[in-house]
C-alpha positions as a printed NumPy array, in Angstrom:
array([[  34.051,  177.668, -156.383],
       [  36.33 ,  176.883, -158.998],
       [  38.605,  173.788, -160.203],
       [  40.269,  174.311, -163.571],
       [  43.07 ,  173.906, -165.687],
       [  44.83 ,  176.911, -166.027],
       [  46.309,  178.718, -169.209],
       [  49.426,  176.854, -170.438],
       [  48.959,  173.923, -168.035],
       [  48.476,  170.538, -168.793],
       [  46.324,  168.113, -166.773],
       [  42.373,  167.764, -165.666],
       [  40.259,  169.949, -163.719],
       [  38.854,  168.567, -160.352],
       [  35.298,  167.441, -160.093],
       [  33.022,  169.939, -158.016],
       [  30.322,  168.338, -155.669],
       [  27.786,  170.452, -153.573],
       [  24.97 ,  169.114, -151.26 ],
       [  22.926,  171.094, -149.171],
       [  19.272,  172.081, -148.27 ],
       [  19.137,  175.306, -150.307],
       [  21.766,  177.053, -152.414],
       [  21.979,  180.632, -154.061],
       [  24.652,  182.34 , -156.138],
       [  24.353,  186.192, -156.531],
       [  26.081,  189.325, -158.027],
       [  28.413,  187.415, -160.43 ],
       [  29.34 ,  184.274, -158.007],
       [  30.01 ,  181.08 , -160.112],
       [  30.898,  177.613, -159.969],
       [  33.424,  176.701, -162.591],
       [  35.124,  173.511, -163.582],
       [  36.618,  174.699, -166.799],
       [  39.724,  174.003, -169.229],
       [  41.962,  176.994, -169.931],
       [  45.052,  174.872, -170.944],
       [  45.19 ,  171.278, -171.968],
       [  43.115,  168.848, -170.296],
       [  39.578,  167.903, -169.341],
       [  37.201,  170.049, -167.401],
       [  35.644,  168.886, -164.394],
       [  32.374,  167.49 , -163.433],
       [  29.841,  169.519, -161.302],
       [  27.142,  167.682, -159.36 ],
       [  24.726,  169.476, -157.653],
       [  22.208,  168.001, -155.019],
       [  19.93 ,  170.503, -153.271],
       [  16.888,  169.028, -151.427],
       [  14.838,  172.144, -151.737],
       [  15.837,  175.263, -153.805],
       [  18.415,  176.8  , -156.046],
       [  18.324,  180.38 , -156.964],
       [  21.029,  182.084, -159.242],
       [  20.834,  185.817, -159.378],
       [  23.403,  187.105, -162.118],
       [  25.364,  184.25 , -161.36 ],
       [  26.513,  181.038, -163.368],
       [  27.653,  177.409, -163.034],
       [  29.837,  176.289, -166.064],
       [  32.203,  173.908, -167.61 ],
       [  33.739,  175.288, -170.604],
       [  36.88 ,  174.491, -172.943],
       [  38.013,  178.213, -173.05 ],
       [  39.629,  180.08 , -176.14 ],
       [  42.843,  178.393, -177.01 ],
       [  42.339,  175.7  , -174.545],
       [  42.399,  171.832, -175.999],
       [  40.245,  169.406, -174.13 ],
       [  36.561,  168.036, -173.211],
       [  34.297,  170.047, -170.973],
       [  33.055,  167.958, -167.89 ],
       [  29.055,  167.282, -167.224],
       [  26.946,  169.402, -165.236],
       [  24.1  ,  167.529, -163.146],
       [  21.649,  169.361, -160.981],
       [  19.174,  167.806, -158.682],
       [  16.737,  169.895, -156.688],
       [  12.954,  170.806, -156.019],
       [  12.795,  174.153, -157.459],
       [  15.383,  175.825, -159.713],
       [  15.579,  179.497, -160.568],
       [  18.041,  181.272, -163.001],
       [  17.361,  185.13 , -163.105],
       [  19.053,  188.252, -164.307],
       [  20.99 ,  186.58 , -167.163],
       [  22.009,  183.676, -164.843],
       [  23.096,  180.598, -166.688],
       [  24.195,  176.937, -166.253],
       [  26.789,  176.389, -169.537],
       [  28.877,  173.873, -171.046],
       [  30.417,  175.422, -173.907],
       [  33.368,  175.178, -176.312],
       [  35.369,  178.213, -177.095],
       [  38.691,  176.281, -178.085],
       [  38.871,  172.828, -179.332],
       [  36.813,  169.821, -177.649],
       [  33.747,  168.692, -176.85 ],
       [  31.138,  170.187, -174.569],
       [  29.892,  168.084, -171.409],
       [  26.277,  167.213, -171.118],
       [  23.934,  169.278, -169.045],
       [  21.047,  167.404, -166.808],
       [  18.847,  169.143, -164.689],
       [  16.022,  167.509, -162.316],
       [  13.957,  169.35 , -160.456],
       [  11.032,  168.032, -158.662],
       [   8.538,  171.131, -158.85 ],
       [   9.449,  173.965, -160.933],
       [  12.138,  175.498, -163.268],
       [  11.988,  179.176, -163.977],
       [  14.503,  180.917, -166.151],
       [  13.877,  184.751, -166.437],
       [  15.183,  187.945, -167.643],
       [  18.457,  189.232, -169.525],
       [  21.709,  190.184, -167.332],
       [  23.43 ,  193.673, -167.623],
       [  25.749,  191.954, -170.175],
       [  22.707,  191.001, -172.391],
       [  22.924,  187.379, -171.679],
       [  19.727,  185.843, -171.097],
       [  18.858,  183.529, -168.155],
       [  19.01 ,  179.564, -169.128],
       [  20.873,  176.609, -170.051],
       [  23.32 ,  177.271, -173.303],
       [  25.529,  174.258, -174.382],
       [  27.454,  175.428, -177.501],
       [  30.238,  175.961, -179.708],
       [  31.146,  179.568, -179.925],
       [  32.529,  181.377, -183.423],
       [  36.154,  180.32 , -182.258],
       [  35.006,  176.595, -181.093],
       [  35.94 ,  173.42 , -182.715],
       [  34.084,  170.745, -181.25 ],
       [  30.205,  169.132, -180.387],
       [  27.74 ,  170.837, -177.997],
       [  26.729,  168.487, -175.413],
       [  23.231,  167.259, -174.988],
       [  20.722,  169.04 , -172.647],
       [  18.203,  167.003, -170.475],
       [  15.815,  168.808, -168.473],
       [  13.087,  167.083, -166.154],
       [  10.638,  168.826, -163.931],
       [   6.939,  169.361, -163.306],
       [   6.822,  172.872, -164.501],
       [   9.141,  174.602, -167.073],
       [   8.921,  178.381, -167.081],
       [  10.775,  180.558, -169.939],
       [  10.1  ,  184.128, -168.929],
       [  11.296,  187.529, -170.292],
       [  14.022,  186.086, -172.27 ],
       [  14.768,  182.79 , -170.469],
       [  16.074,  180.175, -172.883],
       [  17.259,  176.821, -173.675],
       [  19.752,  176.233, -176.276],
       [  22.138,  174.282, -177.965],
       [  24.225,  175.62 , -181.017],
       [  27.102,  175.576, -183.073],
       [  28.517,  178.831, -184.644],
       [  32.181,  177.516, -184.932],
       [  32.769,  173.881, -186.088],
       [  30.954,  171.047, -185.073],
       [  27.5  ,  169.463, -184.023],
       [  24.939,  170.527, -181.868],
       [  23.418,  168.558, -178.981],
       [  20.066,  167.301, -178.324],
       [  17.739,  169.018, -176.195],
       [  15.18 ,  166.84 , -174.517],
       [  12.482,  168.432, -172.028],
       [  10.295,  166.201, -169.837],
       [   7.806,  168.497, -168.182],
       [   5.058,  166.413, -166.672],
       [   2.613,  169.312, -165.909],
       [   3.33 ,  172.382, -168.029],
       [   5.456,  174.235, -170.241],
       [   5.113,  178.144, -170.227],
       [   7.273,  180.671, -172.576],
       [   6.571,  184.472, -172.923],
       [   8.49 ,  187.51 , -173.219]])
């Protein structure tokens, strides 16, 4: 599912709203509301009553290299969220602009586990890349249990120019992290 501003285009990407009982992305599938030209990325809202599982797949709203604009927000509401084998939820800046906020609400469990074949870790990334100029957005995670396993990560970073976002984690029961 994609909604984006194409390279050399001017405008705003549309929003993506998904509502279902269970949601799964595998083998490189993606939900993408990014900016490749000039404009703003769309917001992504995913409301899933039971389980979300991404395996080797991504959800992102980014400002691509050479693009100018702001990324949209990503909001995920579910009972259980699993990002496996390098799957990511990403709001990033590779061009010029600001990344959107990533908000995850999972009533029971969140598990970020494993590294993909491309070397990327499973998890939430909100970053300003080496080619980027702008600010990384905030990351807000609310759950009962947060598991970061075999490289799973939550990261807000700046490699280019700008400021990192704040990371807020509210895990009412437990946070478990191990390699």
